[in-house]
Each structure stands twice: as C-alpha cells, then as structure tokens.
Amino acid sequence: MSDFEKLKKIMKKRLKKSRYLHTLGVVEMAVKLAKVHHIDEKNAALAALLHDYGKNLGKNDMLLAIKKYNIPVDEVSAKSMSLLHGEVGAELVCEDLGICDPDVLNAIRYHTYGRVGMSALEKLIYISDAIEPGRDYPGVKELRALANESLDKALKVAVSDSISFVVAKGHSLHLNTITLWNDIVING
Ligand code: FE
Ligand code: FE
C-alpha cells in the first residue's frame, strides 16, 4: 500500500462518512486544479486529504490542543472554536503523521478563513474545499469554471461568497477573512 493509501485509511477512520467523502472530493478537485495551474500535485493531494484532520475533535480536545500548541484564540474563534480546526489540524498532522512541509501545513492551517499572502497551494486548497464535486449551492458551477481559468479570480468569488454566507447567518467574521477580502479588492 502506498503512503497515500495509508493516509486515506487514517482519514477514513478519523472522519465521519460524509466528511470523508467530502475529503475525497477535495483531493479530486485539488489534483485536477494543480495540473491546470502547474502546482505540485503531490502536495496538493496531501494537503487536500489532510485539510480536515482537526475537524473531528470535540470542544475539550480542541481546547487542549490550542493550549498545547499555543494557538492564539481571537474573539471570533473563542465564540466558534471549530474555526480553529485548520490551525489545530496543521499541528496534529505534523506531530501525528510526521508531515511537516510548511506549505502543506499552511494550506491546512488557513483553509477555513484564509489569510493575506496565501501561497498558490493555500489558494488551491481553499478553493477546492469550496467547489469539490459534492458541493451544491447557487453559483458553484460557475465558480468551478472560474477556478480552471484563474485561482485568483476564483479566490475572490469564494471569499466573497463565504463572507455573504456567514453574514447572512448572522455570525461574526474571522479577521483574516476580512483582511484577505480588503487585500484582494485593494491590491487585486
Ligand atoms: Fe475544514
Ligand atoms: Fe473541508
């Protein structure tokens, strides 16, 4: 069994079925887009497979991990701890699996709320998470087509959609996402 197949087994055990299927969808999309945009396919597949590694943790385990790894908790994340599943997941992937490539870890770390200055791989995972084949919402088809054309154009729409969605639900926005949006608008 290849290392990747072993990691798939680990994720299958770790995640509930629907999230595991979502994860396979993200892998499929990330590899496809990596080919189109000349991004390292191996890193794309790896980051996609592991992006929700921190997602199955309960509140208590999240708090323990946050303490252990000194993850800063802002006002928004304090209210919805699951926002930090990327930060926690990145730390755990390195510690549990020995996969510590900084770009792969950052793609995991920032897949939920993004950040200014995302690498190509970080953008790829953020977008693939939003448009994997299992996603179904108004505009997702158009966003898939846009992602084939340009990761930056797709990122702009994906961030805008995500902000609209969060605001419509009456939730607070993570500062990274607001800052990322402003940076995209101001600096293109
Ligand atoms: Fe996630
Ligand atoms: Fe996800």
Short mmCIF file of C-alpha atoms and ligand atoms in Angstrom, two decimals:
data_model
loop_
_atom_site.label_atom_id
_atom_site.label_comp_id
_atom_site.label_asym_id
_atom_site.label_seq_id
_atom_site.Cartn_x
_atom_site.Cartn_y
_atom_site.Cartn_z
CA MET A 1 0.00 0.00 0.00
CA SER A 2 1.35 3.43 -0.90
CA ASP A 3 1.86 6.07 1.77
CA PHE A 4 -1.06 8.00 0.32
CA GLU A 5 -3.34 4.94 0.59
CA LYS A 6 -2.26 4.55 4.22
CA LEU A 7 -3.14 8.18 4.90
CA LYS A 8 -6.51 7.67 3.23
CA LYS A 9 -7.18 4.81 5.64
CA ILE A 10 -6.26 7.03 8.58
CA MET A 11 -8.63 9.77 7.39
CA LYS A 12 -11.41 7.28 6.74
CA LYS A 13 -11.14 6.07 10.32
CA ARG A 14 -10.88 9.59 11.69
CA LEU A 15 -13.76 11.32 9.92
CA LYS A 16 -17.46 10.61 9.75
CA LYS A 17 -18.54 9.18 6.42
CA SER A 18 -19.92 12.37 4.86
CA ARG A 19 -16.78 14.33 5.75
CA TYR A 20 -14.55 11.58 4.40
CA LEU A 21 -16.45 11.67 1.10
CA HIS A 22 -16.09 15.48 1.10
CA THR A 23 -12.35 14.99 1.66
CA LEU A 24 -12.04 12.64 -1.34
CA GLY A 25 -13.86 15.28 -3.37
CA VAL A 26 -11.37 17.92 -2.28
CA VAL A 27 -8.49 15.61 -3.29
CA GLU A 28 -10.03 15.08 -6.71
CA MET A 29 -10.57 18.79 -7.27
CA ALA A 30 -7.18 19.81 -5.90
CA VAL A 31 -5.28 17.37 -8.13
CA LYS A 32 -7.28 18.48 -11.15
CA LEU A 33 -6.61 22.16 -10.49
CA ALA A 34 -2.95 21.50 -9.59
CA LYS A 35 -2.46 20.05 -13.08
CA VAL A 36 -4.13 23.05 -14.71
CA HIS A 37 -2.17 25.63 -12.70
CA HIS A 38 1.17 23.78 -12.52
CA ILE A 39 1.19 23.32 -8.77
CA ASP A 40 2.96 20.32 -7.18
CA GLU A 41 0.36 17.54 -7.46
CA LYS A 42 1.73 15.52 -4.58
CA ASN A 43 1.50 18.40 -2.15
CA ALA A 44 -1.95 19.28 -3.48
CA ALA A 45 -3.22 15.73 -2.89
CA LEU A 46 -1.60 15.57 0.54
CA ALA A 47 -2.94 18.92 1.78
CA ALA A 48 -6.39 18.14 0.39
CA LEU A 49 -6.52 14.72 2.03
CA LEU A 50 -5.42 16.11 5.40
CA HIS A 51 -7.14 19.52 5.37
CA ASP A 52 -9.89 18.47 7.82
CA TYR A 53 -7.63 16.39 10.07
CA GLY A 54 -8.62 18.60 13.02
CA LYS A 55 -12.32 18.58 12.25
CA ASN A 56 -13.43 15.61 14.35
CA LEU A 57 -12.13 16.99 17.65
CA GLY A 58 -14.64 17.79 20.35
CA LYS A 59 -14.58 21.09 22.21
CA ASN A 60 -12.46 19.73 25.03
CA ASP A 61 -9.81 18.24 22.75
CA MET A 62 -9.78 21.50 20.78
CA LEU A 63 -9.10 23.45 23.95
CA LEU A 64 -6.33 21.05 24.96
CA ALA A 65 -4.69 21.28 21.52
CA ILE A 66 -4.98 25.07 21.48
CA LYS A 67 -3.20 25.19 24.82
CA LYS A 68 -0.58 22.63 23.86
CA TYR A 69 0.36 24.33 20.59
CA ASN A 70 -0.06 27.89 21.82
CA ILE A 71 -2.60 28.73 19.16
CA PRO A 72 -3.83 32.30 19.59
CA VAL A 73 -7.58 32.49 20.21
CA ASP A 74 -9.17 35.70 18.97
CA GLU A 75 -12.62 36.92 19.96
CA VAL A 76 -14.31 35.34 16.95
CA SER A 77 -12.69 31.92 17.28
CA ALA A 78 -13.44 31.89 21.00
CA LYS A 79 -17.14 32.01 20.08
CA SER A 80 -16.91 29.26 17.49
CA MET A 81 -13.99 27.06 18.34
CA SER A 82 -14.38 24.89 15.21
CA LEU A 83 -12.99 27.82 13.19
CA LEU A 84 -9.63 26.73 14.56
CA HIS A 85 -9.80 23.19 13.13
CA GLY A 86 -7.31 24.23 10.45
CA GLU A 87 -4.78 25.59 12.96
CA VAL A 88 -5.17 22.54 15.19
CA GLY A 89 -5.18 20.14 12.23
CA ALA A 90 -1.89 21.50 10.89
CA GLU A 91 -0.17 20.98 14.27
CA LEU A 92 -1.56 17.46 14.63
CA VAL A 93 -0.64 16.44 11.07
CA CYS A 94 2.98 17.33 11.79
CA GLU A 95 3.05 15.71 15.22
CA ASP A 96 0.97 12.57 14.49
CA LEU A 97 1.96 11.86 10.89
CA GLY A 98 5.36 13.50 10.59
CA ILE A 99 4.20 15.52 7.61
CA CYS A 100 5.64 18.94 8.36
CA ASP A 101 6.16 20.60 4.98
CA PRO A 102 5.45 24.27 5.77
CA ASP A 103 3.43 24.94 2.61
CA VAL A 104 1.29 21.82 3.13
CA LEU A 105 0.75 22.76 6.78
CA ASN A 106 -0.17 26.36 5.89
CA ALA A 107 -2.69 25.11 3.33
CA ILE A 108 -4.29 23.05 6.12
CA ARG A 109 -3.92 25.86 8.68
CA TYR A 110 -5.63 28.57 6.61
CA HIS A 111 -8.20 26.59 4.61
CA THR A 112 -11.10 27.84 6.74
CA TYR A 113 -10.59 31.60 6.93
CA GLY A 114 -7.68 32.26 4.59
CA ARG A 115 -5.02 34.91 5.13
CA VAL A 116 -3.28 37.69 3.26
CA GLY A 117 -0.38 36.41 1.19
CA MET A 118 -1.64 32.89 0.57
CA SER A 119 0.66 30.66 -1.49
CA ALA A 120 -0.62 29.01 -4.68
CA LEU A 121 -1.13 25.78 -2.72
CA GLU A 122 -3.05 27.58 0.03
CA LYS A 123 -5.37 29.17 -2.55
CA LEU A 124 -5.78 25.83 -4.28
CA ILE A 125 -6.92 24.07 -1.11
CA TYR A 126 -9.17 26.95 -0.01
CA ILE A 127 -10.91 26.90 -3.40
CA SER A 128 -11.03 23.11 -3.77
CA ASP A 129 -12.71 22.88 -0.36
CA ALA A 130 -15.41 25.23 -1.66
CA ILE A 131 -16.01 23.63 -5.06
CA GLU A 132 -15.34 19.89 -4.68
CA PRO A 133 -17.83 17.76 -6.65
CA GLY A 134 -20.02 17.16 -3.57
CA ARG A 135 -20.70 20.87 -3.03
CA ASP A 136 -24.03 22.16 -4.26
CA TYR A 137 -25.04 25.81 -3.95
CA PRO A 138 -26.03 28.59 -6.33
CA GLY A 139 -23.02 29.64 -8.37
CA VAL A 140 -20.83 26.61 -7.66
CA LYS A 141 -20.76 25.54 -11.33
CA GLU A 142 -19.61 28.99 -12.41
CA LEU A 143 -17.02 29.02 -9.64
CA ARG A 144 -15.66 25.66 -10.85
CA ALA A 145 -15.27 27.06 -14.35
CA LEU A 146 -13.60 30.19 -12.99
CA ALA A 147 -11.16 28.11 -10.92
CA ASN A 148 -9.99 26.41 -14.11
CA GLU A 149 -9.25 29.79 -15.57
CA SER A 150 -7.66 31.60 -12.62
CA LEU A 151 -7.11 30.73 -8.96
CA ASP A 152 -7.04 34.41 -8.01
CA LYS A 153 -10.34 35.16 -9.71
CA ALA A 154 -11.89 32.09 -8.09
CA LEU A 155 -10.47 33.05 -4.70
CA LYS A 156 -12.12 36.46 -4.91
CA VAL A 157 -15.53 34.93 -5.57
CA ALA A 158 -15.06 32.17 -2.99
CA VAL A 159 -14.11 34.67 -0.27
CA SER A 160 -16.98 36.96 -1.22
CA ASP A 161 -19.44 34.03 -1.16
CA SER A 162 -18.11 32.87 2.18
CA ILE A 163 -18.44 36.33 3.72
CA SER A 164 -22.01 36.70 2.39
CA PHE A 165 -22.90 33.27 3.77
CA VAL A 166 -21.51 33.97 7.23
CA VAL A 167 -23.12 37.41 7.43
CA ALA A 168 -26.49 36.07 6.21
CA LYS A 169 -26.40 33.56 9.06
CA GLY A 170 -25.78 36.41 11.48
CA HIS A 171 -22.38 35.11 12.52
CA SER A 172 -19.20 37.05 13.13
CA LEU A 173 -16.40 37.07 10.58
CA HIS A 174 -12.84 35.98 11.29
CA LEU A 175 -10.47 38.93 10.94
CA ASN A 176 -8.26 37.01 8.49
CA THR A 177 -11.16 36.76 6.06
CA ILE A 178 -11.97 40.47 6.27
CA THR A 179 -8.33 41.43 5.83
CA LEU A 180 -7.98 38.97 2.94
CA TRP A 181 -11.03 40.45 1.23
CA ASN A 182 -9.72 44.00 1.59
CA ASP A 183 -6.33 42.94 0.24
CA ILE A 184 -7.91 41.26 -2.79
CA VAL A 185 -10.01 44.35 -3.56
CA ILE A 186 -7.23 46.87 -2.96
CA ASN A 187 -4.21 45.02 -4.33
CA GLY A 188 -6.01 42.74 -6.83
FE FE B 1 -12.47 22.40 7.05
FE FE B 2 -13.35 20.76 4.24
#
